[in-house]
Amino acid sequence: MGLAKRIIPCLDVENGRVVKGVQFVDIRDAGDPVEVAKRYNEAGADEITFLDITASHEERDTTVHTVERIAGEVFIPLTVGGGIRKIEDIRTMLNAGADKVSINTAAVFNPDFVKAAADRFGAQCIVVAIDAKKVSAPGEEDRWEIFTHGGRKPTGLDAVEWAKKMEAYGAGEILLTSMDQDGVKSGYDLGVTRAICEAVSIPVIASGGAGNLDHLVDGIKIGLADAVLAASIFHFGEYTIQQAKDYMHQQGIEMR
Amino acid sequence: MKHVVVVDYGMGNLHSVAKALEHVAPSGWRVQVSADAEVIRHADHVVFPGVGAIRDCMAEIKRLQLDSLITEIVQQKPVLGICVGMQSLLTHSEENDGVDCIDLIPGHVRFFGKDLKGEQNQRLKVPHMGWNQVEQVGSHPIWQGIPDNSRFYFVHSYYVQATQSKHVIGRGHYGVAFDAVLVVDNLIAVQFHPEKSAALGLQLLKNFLSWQP
């Protein structure tokens, strides 16, 4: 008897439609975000993450409206990320019905923003998204760096140190995406996941690379993550949430 | 027409609670979000939510004189406190170097601690965030249709311990045993978020609306 590990389907949303990139390049359409969110809620998802990848600011109203519609029909925790740069952006999303916001690039360029956000809204609703990529050469001690702009721009920041700093600045949770693995479906980067999970005392969500149910199990058992996030394996019906939960439960993981 | 009011004191996301109540309210019910004392006094049922730090919550509660208002209305009608709304009803919280609370339920709010350990001595993270089981230790209409040890969604770093066990009808476990649901006469207080706890959370809100103490 204890806290269950969580399965979080992720909706990458652009201009009001769910899409999913393979390494952020090849994008396929998986439908209306409200319908997808409702389907996941009914299927037993523990939370839903909604990443807004809409490029232009003019389309932000569409996003807010979509969040409102999801929040009116889906009664599990909803995290919204993408384009969260100002305190006002957080207020807008929380008022629209988000429970948490995920801050990514803005945290890298202005770490004090995380502090201000946690002070204003409470750590429980501030998720810091970390996009990490392995930078150590083969044979060297493992080292991962923070990247921005969809994995294109290195920052020189060490991923594990950065996670510790974000915890100290008031992050309530870390959404860790491995940029090497994202969309390639060969499993989470268990090395960086485990290194960060051992370094911080806030919950960590493993993301990027889930391609089968063993990957979800490994993310928790080997990566020590508190939750696993996946998109494609659920969007295209390869597995249902219930199949994933049953399998993880069989492997000795406590699930809802 | 029946009327449920969600008390708005500027602390947190009332939208979710109001939407969930709208979803479960029988036809003929009206759901309103308000800080107006007269509106709250005239409601049939009152929901008292809250997120964030207790010091900020209590400061707003006192500034808006909601402490005396809540104390007055619990004599007359069902009130549901949620999360920090629950914690503010206890005697005292050790958050923010110690804060005196409304004291409608005798008891204390304590920190889970940085070195929290589970039954197998594994490290437990704080905040306690996610779906955990609630053991039904007292019978109550609020449990109707909800199996014992069902999971609800929690997000908190501080936990409640009521002084009197007769007030505890739901208990959670996370390194320590803590009070997940308290009842004192017309007042119900829950540590988890029923508005985020899927079908069983909605069932609990529905039970609250049909509860006639």
Coordinates of C-alpha atoms in Angstrom, one line a residue:
Chain A
M1 CA 0.0 0.0 0.0
G2 CA 1.5 3.2 -1.1
L3 CA 1.8 5.9 -3.7
A4 CA 1.1 4.6 -7.2
K5 CA 3.4 5.2 -10.1
R6 CA 1.8 7.3 -12.8
I7 CA 1.2 6.9 -16.5
I8 CA 0.9 10.2 -18.3
P9 CA -0.1 10.3 -22.0
C10 CA 1.2 13.4 -23.6
L11 CA -0.6 15.4 -26.2
D12 CA 1.6 17.5 -28.4
V13 CA -0.8 20.2 -29.7
E14 CA -0.3 22.5 -32.6
N15 CA -3.0 24.9 -33.7
G16 CA -5.6 23.0 -31.7
R17 CA -4.7 19.5 -33.0
V18 CA -2.8 16.7 -31.4
V19 CA 0.4 15.8 -33.3
K20 CA 3.5 13.8 -32.4
G21 CA 6.9 14.3 -33.7
V22 CA 9.6 11.6 -34.2
Q23 CA 12.7 13.4 -32.9
F24 CA 10.7 16.6 -33.4
V25 CA 10.8 16.4 -37.2
D26 CA 8.3 13.9 -38.6
I27 CA 4.9 14.9 -37.4
R28 CA 1.7 12.8 -37.6
D29 CA -1.8 13.9 -36.6
A30 CA -3.6 12.0 -33.8
G31 CA -6.7 14.0 -33.5
D32 CA -8.8 16.5 -31.5
P33 CA -7.1 17.2 -28.1
V34 CA -10.4 17.2 -26.1
E35 CA -11.5 13.9 -27.6
V36 CA -8.1 12.4 -27.0
A37 CA -8.0 13.7 -23.4
K38 CA -11.4 12.3 -22.7
R39 CA -10.5 9.0 -24.1
Y40 CA -7.4 8.8 -21.9
N41 CA -9.3 9.8 -18.9
E42 CA -11.8 7.0 -19.5
A43 CA -9.0 4.6 -20.2
G44 CA -7.5 5.2 -16.7
A45 CA -4.7 7.7 -17.4
D46 CA -3.3 9.1 -14.1
E47 CA -2.7 12.6 -15.5
I48 CA -2.6 14.4 -18.9
T49 CA 0.2 16.6 -20.2
F50 CA -0.6 19.0 -23.0
L51 CA 2.4 20.5 -24.8
D52 CA 1.6 23.4 -26.9
I53 CA 4.0 23.5 -29.9
T54 CA 2.2 26.3 -31.7
A55 CA 4.8 28.6 -33.0
S56 CA 3.0 31.9 -33.3
H57 CA 1.6 34.0 -30.4
E58 CA -1.5 34.7 -32.4
E59 CA -2.7 31.1 -32.0
R60 CA -2.3 31.2 -28.2
D61 CA -6.0 31.9 -27.8
T62 CA -6.8 28.6 -29.5
T63 CA -4.6 26.9 -26.9
V64 CA -6.3 28.6 -23.9
H65 CA -9.7 27.6 -25.3
T66 CA -8.6 24.0 -25.8
V67 CA -7.3 23.9 -22.2
E68 CA -10.7 25.2 -21.0
R69 CA -12.6 22.6 -22.9
I70 CA -10.4 19.8 -21.6
A71 CA -10.6 21.0 -18.0
G72 CA -14.4 21.1 -18.3
E73 CA -14.7 17.4 -19.2
V74 CA -11.6 15.7 -17.8
F75 CA -11.2 15.4 -14.0
I76 CA -7.6 14.3 -13.6
P77 CA -4.6 16.5 -13.3
L78 CA -3.7 18.5 -16.4
T79 CA -0.3 20.0 -17.0
V80 CA 0.2 22.6 -19.8
G81 CA 3.6 23.4 -21.3
G82 CA 5.0 25.2 -24.2
G83 CA 5.4 29.0 -24.5
I84 CA 5.2 29.6 -20.8
R85 CA 7.5 32.7 -20.4
K86 CA 5.7 35.1 -18.1
I87 CA 3.8 35.1 -14.8
E88 CA 0.8 36.2 -16.8
D89 CA 1.1 33.1 -19.1
I90 CA 0.9 30.9 -15.9
R91 CA -2.1 32.8 -14.6
T92 CA -3.9 32.4 -17.9
M93 CA -3.3 28.6 -18.1
L94 CA -4.3 28.1 -14.4
N95 CA -7.4 30.1 -14.9
A96 CA -8.2 28.1 -18.0
G97 CA -8.2 25.0 -15.8
A98 CA -4.6 23.7 -15.9
D99 CA -3.4 22.2 -12.6
K100 CA 0.3 22.6 -13.4
V101 CA 2.4 24.5 -16.0
S102 CA 5.6 23.2 -17.4
I103 CA 8.4 25.7 -17.9
N104 CA 11.2 24.9 -20.3
T105 CA 13.2 27.4 -22.3
A106 CA 12.2 30.4 -20.0
A107 CA 13.8 28.6 -17.0
V108 CA 17.1 28.2 -18.9
F109 CA 17.3 31.8 -19.9
N110 CA 15.9 33.2 -16.7
P111 CA 16.0 30.8 -13.7
D112 CA 14.6 33.4 -11.4
F113 CA 11.3 33.1 -13.3
V114 CA 10.9 29.6 -11.7
K115 CA 11.5 31.1 -8.3
A116 CA 9.0 33.9 -8.9
A117 CA 6.4 31.4 -10.3
A118 CA 6.8 29.0 -7.4
D119 CA 6.5 31.9 -4.9
R120 CA 3.4 33.2 -6.6
F121 CA 1.5 30.0 -7.4
G122 CA 3.1 27.4 -5.2
A123 CA 5.7 24.8 -6.1
Q124 CA 3.0 22.1 -6.6
C125 CA 1.9 23.7 -9.9
I126 CA 5.4 24.4 -11.3
V127 CA 6.9 21.7 -13.4
V128 CA 10.4 22.4 -14.9
A129 CA 10.9 20.6 -18.2
I130 CA 14.4 19.5 -18.9
D131 CA 15.6 18.5 -22.4
A132 CA 18.8 16.5 -21.9
K133 CA 21.3 15.0 -24.4
K134 CA 24.3 12.9 -23.7
V135 CA 27.5 14.9 -24.4
S136 CA 30.2 12.6 -23.0
A137 CA 32.2 10.6 -25.5
P138 CA 32.2 6.8 -25.4
G139 CA 34.5 5.6 -22.6
E140 CA 34.2 8.9 -20.7
E141 CA 32.1 9.3 -17.5
D142 CA 28.5 9.9 -18.5
R143 CA 27.5 13.5 -18.8
W144 CA 24.3 15.1 -20.1
E145 CA 23.7 18.6 -21.1
I146 CA 20.6 20.8 -21.3
F147 CA 19.5 21.6 -24.9
T148 CA 16.9 24.1 -26.0
H149 CA 15.0 24.8 -29.3
G150 CA 13.9 21.2 -29.7
G151 CA 17.3 19.8 -29.1
R152 CA 19.2 21.9 -31.5
K153 CA 21.0 24.4 -29.1
P154 CA 23.4 23.3 -26.4
T155 CA 23.5 25.5 -23.3
G156 CA 26.6 24.2 -21.6
L157 CA 24.5 23.4 -18.5
D158 CA 25.0 20.0 -16.8
A159 CA 21.6 18.3 -16.6
V160 CA 22.0 16.8 -13.1
E161 CA 23.3 20.1 -11.6
W162 CA 20.5 21.9 -13.4
A163 CA 17.8 19.6 -11.9
K164 CA 19.2 20.2 -8.4
K165 CA 19.2 24.0 -9.0
M166 CA 15.6 23.9 -10.3
E167 CA 14.5 22.0 -7.2
A168 CA 16.2 24.6 -5.0
Y169 CA 14.4 27.4 -7.0
G170 CA 11.0 25.9 -6.2
A171 CA 10.2 23.4 -9.0
G172 CA 7.6 20.9 -7.7
E173 CA 8.3 18.3 -10.3
I174 CA 10.7 17.6 -13.2
L175 CA 9.7 16.5 -16.7
L176 CA 12.8 14.9 -18.1
T177 CA 13.0 14.4 -21.8
S178 CA 15.9 12.6 -23.4
M179 CA 16.5 14.3 -26.7
D180 CA 18.5 11.3 -28.0
Q181 CA 15.6 9.0 -27.5
D182 CA 12.6 11.2 -28.1
G183 CA 10.3 9.6 -30.7
V184 CA 12.7 6.8 -31.6
K185 CA 10.9 4.3 -29.4
S186 CA 14.0 2.5 -28.1
G187 CA 13.3 3.2 -24.4
Y188 CA 14.0 6.1 -22.1
D189 CA 17.6 7.2 -21.4
L190 CA 17.8 5.3 -18.1
G191 CA 21.2 6.8 -17.2
V192 CA 20.2 10.4 -17.1
T193 CA 16.8 9.5 -15.6
R194 CA 18.4 7.6 -12.7
A195 CA 21.1 10.2 -12.2
I196 CA 18.5 13.0 -11.8
C197 CA 16.1 10.9 -9.8
E198 CA 18.8 10.1 -7.3
A199 CA 19.9 13.8 -7.2
V200 CA 16.6 15.4 -6.3
S201 CA 13.8 14.8 -3.9
I202 CA 10.9 16.1 -6.0
P203 CA 9.0 13.7 -8.4
V204 CA 10.6 13.1 -11.8
I205 CA 8.6 12.1 -14.9
A206 CA 10.6 10.1 -17.5
S207 CA 9.9 11.1 -21.1
G208 CA 11.2 10.5 -24.6
G209 CA 11.6 7.1 -26.1
A210 CA 8.9 4.8 -24.8
G211 CA 8.2 2.2 -27.5
N212 CA 6.9 -0.8 -25.6
L213 CA 5.6 -1.7 -22.2
D214 CA 9.0 -2.9 -20.9
H215 CA 10.3 0.6 -21.5
L216 CA 7.7 1.9 -19.1
V217 CA 8.7 -0.7 -16.5
D218 CA 12.4 0.1 -16.9
G219 CA 11.8 3.8 -16.6
I220 CA 10.4 3.2 -13.1
K221 CA 12.5 0.2 -12.0
I222 CA 15.9 1.1 -13.4
G223 CA 15.4 4.9 -14.0
L224 CA 13.7 5.2 -10.6
A225 CA 11.1 7.7 -12.1
D226 CA 7.9 8.5 -10.3
A227 CA 5.9 8.7 -13.5
V228 CA 6.3 7.7 -17.2
L229 CA 5.1 9.9 -20.1
A230 CA 4.4 8.5 -23.5
A231 CA 2.6 9.6 -26.6
S232 CA 3.0 7.5 -29.8
I233 CA 2.5 4.1 -28.2
F234 CA -0.9 5.2 -26.9
H235 CA -2.0 7.6 -29.7
F236 CA -1.8 5.0 -32.4
G237 CA -3.4 2.3 -30.4
E238 CA -0.4 0.0 -30.1
Y239 CA -1.2 -0.4 -26.4
T240 CA -4.1 0.8 -24.2
I241 CA -3.4 2.6 -20.9
Q242 CA -5.1 -0.4 -19.1
Q243 CA -2.7 -2.9 -20.8
A244 CA 0.2 -0.8 -19.7
K245 CA -1.1 -0.6 -16.2
D246 CA -1.8 -4.3 -16.0
Y247 CA 1.7 -5.1 -17.3
M248 CA 3.4 -2.8 -14.9
H249 CA 1.4 -4.1 -12.0
Q250 CA 2.4 -7.7 -13.0
Q251 CA 6.0 -6.5 -12.9
G252 CA 5.6 -5.5 -9.2
I253 CA 4.9 -1.8 -9.7
E254 CA 2.2 -0.3 -7.7
M255 CA -0.4 1.2 -10.0
R256 CA -3.8 2.8 -9.6
Chain B
M1 CA -33.2 25.8 -6.7
K2 CA -30.3 24.5 -4.7
H3 CA -27.1 26.4 -4.6
V4 CA -23.5 25.4 -3.9
V5 CA -20.9 28.1 -3.5
V6 CA -17.1 27.6 -3.9
V7 CA -15.4 30.1 -1.6
D8 CA -13.0 32.3 -3.6
Y9 CA -10.2 33.9 -1.5
G10 CA -7.7 34.2 -4.3
M11 CA -5.8 31.0 -3.4
G12 CA -5.6 28.7 -6.3
N13 CA -7.6 27.0 -9.0
L14 CA -11.3 27.3 -8.3
H15 CA -12.1 26.6 -11.9
S16 CA -11.5 22.8 -11.5
V17 CA -13.6 22.5 -8.4
A18 CA -16.5 24.5 -9.9
K19 CA -16.3 22.5 -13.2
A20 CA -16.4 19.2 -11.3
L21 CA -19.3 20.3 -9.2
E22 CA -21.2 21.4 -12.3
H23 CA -20.5 18.0 -13.8
V24 CA -22.0 16.1 -10.8
A25 CA -24.7 18.5 -9.6
P26 CA -28.3 17.3 -10.1
S27 CA -30.4 19.4 -12.4
G28 CA -31.8 22.4 -10.5
W29 CA -28.5 23.0 -8.7
R30 CA -26.5 26.2 -9.3
V31 CA -22.7 26.3 -8.8
Q32 CA -21.2 29.7 -8.0
V33 CA -17.7 30.9 -7.2
S34 CA -17.8 33.8 -4.7
A35 CA -16.1 35.6 -1.8
D36 CA -19.2 37.5 -0.9
A37 CA -20.3 36.8 2.7
E38 CA -24.0 37.2 1.9
V39 CA -23.8 34.8 -1.1
I40 CA -21.9 32.2 1.1
R41 CA -24.5 32.6 3.9
H42 CA -27.4 31.9 1.6
A43 CA -25.8 28.8 -0.1
D44 CA -27.2 25.3 0.6
H45 CA -23.7 23.8 0.5
V46 CA -20.3 25.4 0.7
V47 CA -16.9 24.2 -0.7
F48 CA -13.8 25.7 0.8
P49 CA -10.7 24.9 -1.4
G50 CA -7.2 26.2 -1.2
V51 CA -3.7 25.7 -2.6
G52 CA -0.4 27.3 -1.8
A53 CA 1.4 28.2 1.4
I54 CA -0.7 28.3 4.6
R55 CA 0.6 31.7 5.7
D56 CA -0.7 33.3 2.5
C57 CA -3.9 31.4 2.8
M58 CA -4.6 32.4 6.4
A59 CA -3.7 36.0 5.7
E60 CA -6.3 36.2 3.0
I61 CA -8.8 34.2 5.1
K62 CA -8.4 36.7 7.9
R63 CA -8.4 39.8 5.6
L64 CA -11.7 38.7 4.1
Q65 CA -13.0 37.6 7.6
L66 CA -13.7 34.2 6.2
D67 CA -12.6 32.6 9.5
S68 CA -15.5 34.0 11.4
L69 CA -17.8 33.4 8.4
I70 CA -16.9 29.7 8.1
T71 CA -17.2 29.2 11.9
E72 CA -20.7 30.7 11.6
I73 CA -21.9 28.7 8.6
V74 CA -20.7 25.3 9.7
Q75 CA -23.4 25.5 12.4
Q76 CA -26.0 25.6 9.6
K77 CA -25.0 23.8 6.4
P78 CA -22.6 21.2 4.9
V79 CA -19.1 22.6 4.3
L80 CA -16.4 20.7 2.4
G81 CA -12.7 21.8 2.9
I82 CA -10.2 20.6 0.3
C83 CA -6.4 20.3 0.6
V84 CA -5.1 23.6 2.1
G85 CA -8.7 24.5 2.7
M86 CA -8.8 21.4 5.0
Q87 CA -5.5 22.3 6.7
S88 CA -6.7 25.9 7.4
L89 CA -9.5 24.4 9.5
L90 CA -7.1 22.7 12.0
T91 CA -5.7 24.4 15.1
H92 CA -2.1 25.0 13.9
S93 CA 0.2 24.3 11.0
E94 CA 4.0 24.1 11.3
E95 CA 4.4 25.4 7.7
N96 CA 6.0 28.8 7.3
D97 CA 7.6 28.7 10.8
G98 CA 4.2 28.1 12.4
V99 CA 0.8 29.5 11.6
D100 CA -2.3 29.6 13.7
C101 CA -5.3 28.4 11.8
I102 CA -9.1 28.6 12.2
D103 CA -9.3 25.8 14.8
L104 CA -12.7 24.3 13.9
I105 CA -11.1 20.8 14.1
P106 CA -8.7 20.3 17.0
G107 CA -5.4 19.0 15.6
H108 CA -2.1 19.9 13.9
V109 CA -0.6 20.1 10.4
R110 CA 2.9 18.7 10.2
F111 CA 5.7 18.5 7.6
F112 CA 6.4 15.1 6.0
G113 CA 10.1 15.8 6.5
K114 CA 13.1 15.7 4.2
D115 CA 14.1 12.1 5.1
L116 CA 10.8 10.4 4.8
K117 CA 11.1 6.6 4.5
G118 CA 8.7 3.9 3.4
E119 CA 7.9 0.5 4.8
Q120 CA 10.9 -1.1 3.0
N121 CA 13.1 1.8 4.1
Q122 CA 12.9 3.3 0.6
R123 CA 13.2 7.1 0.2
L124 CA 9.8 8.8 -0.2
K125 CA 9.7 12.0 -2.1
V126 CA 8.1 15.2 -0.8
P127 CA 5.6 16.6 -1.9
H128 CA 3.4 13.5 -1.7
M129 CA 2.2 13.8 -5.2
G130 CA -0.1 11.3 -7.0
W131 CA -2.7 8.6 -6.4
N132 CA -2.7 7.0 -3.0
Q133 CA -5.1 4.8 -1.1
V134 CA -7.6 6.0 1.5
E135 CA -8.6 3.6 4.2
Q136 CA -12.2 4.1 5.3
V137 CA -11.9 4.1 9.1
G138 CA -15.4 5.5 9.8
S139 CA -18.7 5.0 8.0
H140 CA -20.3 8.1 6.5
P141 CA -22.6 9.0 3.6
I142 CA -19.6 10.6 1.8
W143 CA -18.3 7.0 1.1
Q144 CA -21.4 5.9 -0.7
G145 CA -20.4 4.0 -3.9
I146 CA -16.7 4.3 -3.1
P147 CA -14.8 1.1 -2.3
D148 CA -12.5 1.0 0.8
N149 CA -8.9 1.7 -0.1
S150 CA -9.7 3.5 -3.3
R151 CA -7.1 5.8 -4.7
F152 CA -7.4 9.6 -4.8
Y153 CA -5.1 12.3 -6.1
F154 CA -2.9 14.1 -3.5
V155 CA -0.5 17.0 -3.7
H156 CA 0.9 18.1 -0.4
S157 CA 4.0 18.4 1.7
Y158 CA 2.2 18.9 5.1
Y159 CA -0.2 16.4 6.6
V160 CA -3.0 16.6 9.1
Q161 CA -3.2 14.8 12.5
A162 CA -6.5 15.4 14.3
T163 CA -6.3 15.3 18.1
Q164 CA -9.5 13.2 18.4
S165 CA -9.7 9.9 16.4
K166 CA -13.5 10.1 16.4
H167 CA -13.1 12.9 13.8
V168 CA -11.2 10.7 11.4
I169 CA -13.1 8.7 8.8
G170 CA -10.4 8.4 6.1
R171 CA -6.7 7.6 6.7
G172 CA -3.8 7.7 4.3
H173 CA -0.2 6.3 4.6
Y174 CA 2.9 7.9 3.3
G175 CA 5.8 7.1 5.6
V176 CA 3.5 8.1 8.4
A177 CA -0.3 7.6 8.9
F178 CA -2.1 10.8 8.2
D179 CA -5.7 12.0 8.2
A180 CA -7.2 12.1 4.7
V181 CA -10.8 12.7 5.6
L182 CA -12.1 14.4 8.8
V183 CA -15.7 15.0 9.8
V184 CA -17.0 17.3 12.6
D185 CA -20.8 17.7 12.4
N186 CA -21.6 19.6 9.2
L187 CA -18.0 19.9 8.3
I188 CA -16.1 17.5 6.0
A189 CA -12.4 18.0 5.2
V190 CA -10.4 16.1 2.6
Q191 CA -6.6 16.2 2.0
F192 CA -6.8 14.9 -1.6
H193 CA -8.4 16.7 -4.6
P194 CA -11.7 15.0 -5.4
E195 CA -12.1 17.3 -8.4
K196 CA -8.9 15.7 -9.8
S197 CA -9.6 12.1 -8.7
A198 CA -11.5 10.9 -11.8
A199 CA -14.8 9.0 -11.3
L200 CA -14.4 8.3 -7.6
G201 CA -13.5 11.9 -6.8
L202 CA -16.7 13.0 -8.7
Q203 CA -18.7 10.4 -6.7
L204 CA -17.4 11.9 -3.5
L205 CA -18.5 15.4 -4.6
K206 CA -21.9 14.0 -5.6
N207 CA -22.2 12.4 -2.2
F208 CA -21.4 15.7 -0.6
L209 CA -24.1 17.5 -2.5
S210 CA -26.7 15.0 -1.5
W211 CA -25.5 14.9 2.1
Q212 CA -28.1 16.2 4.6
P213 CA -26.4 16.1 8.1

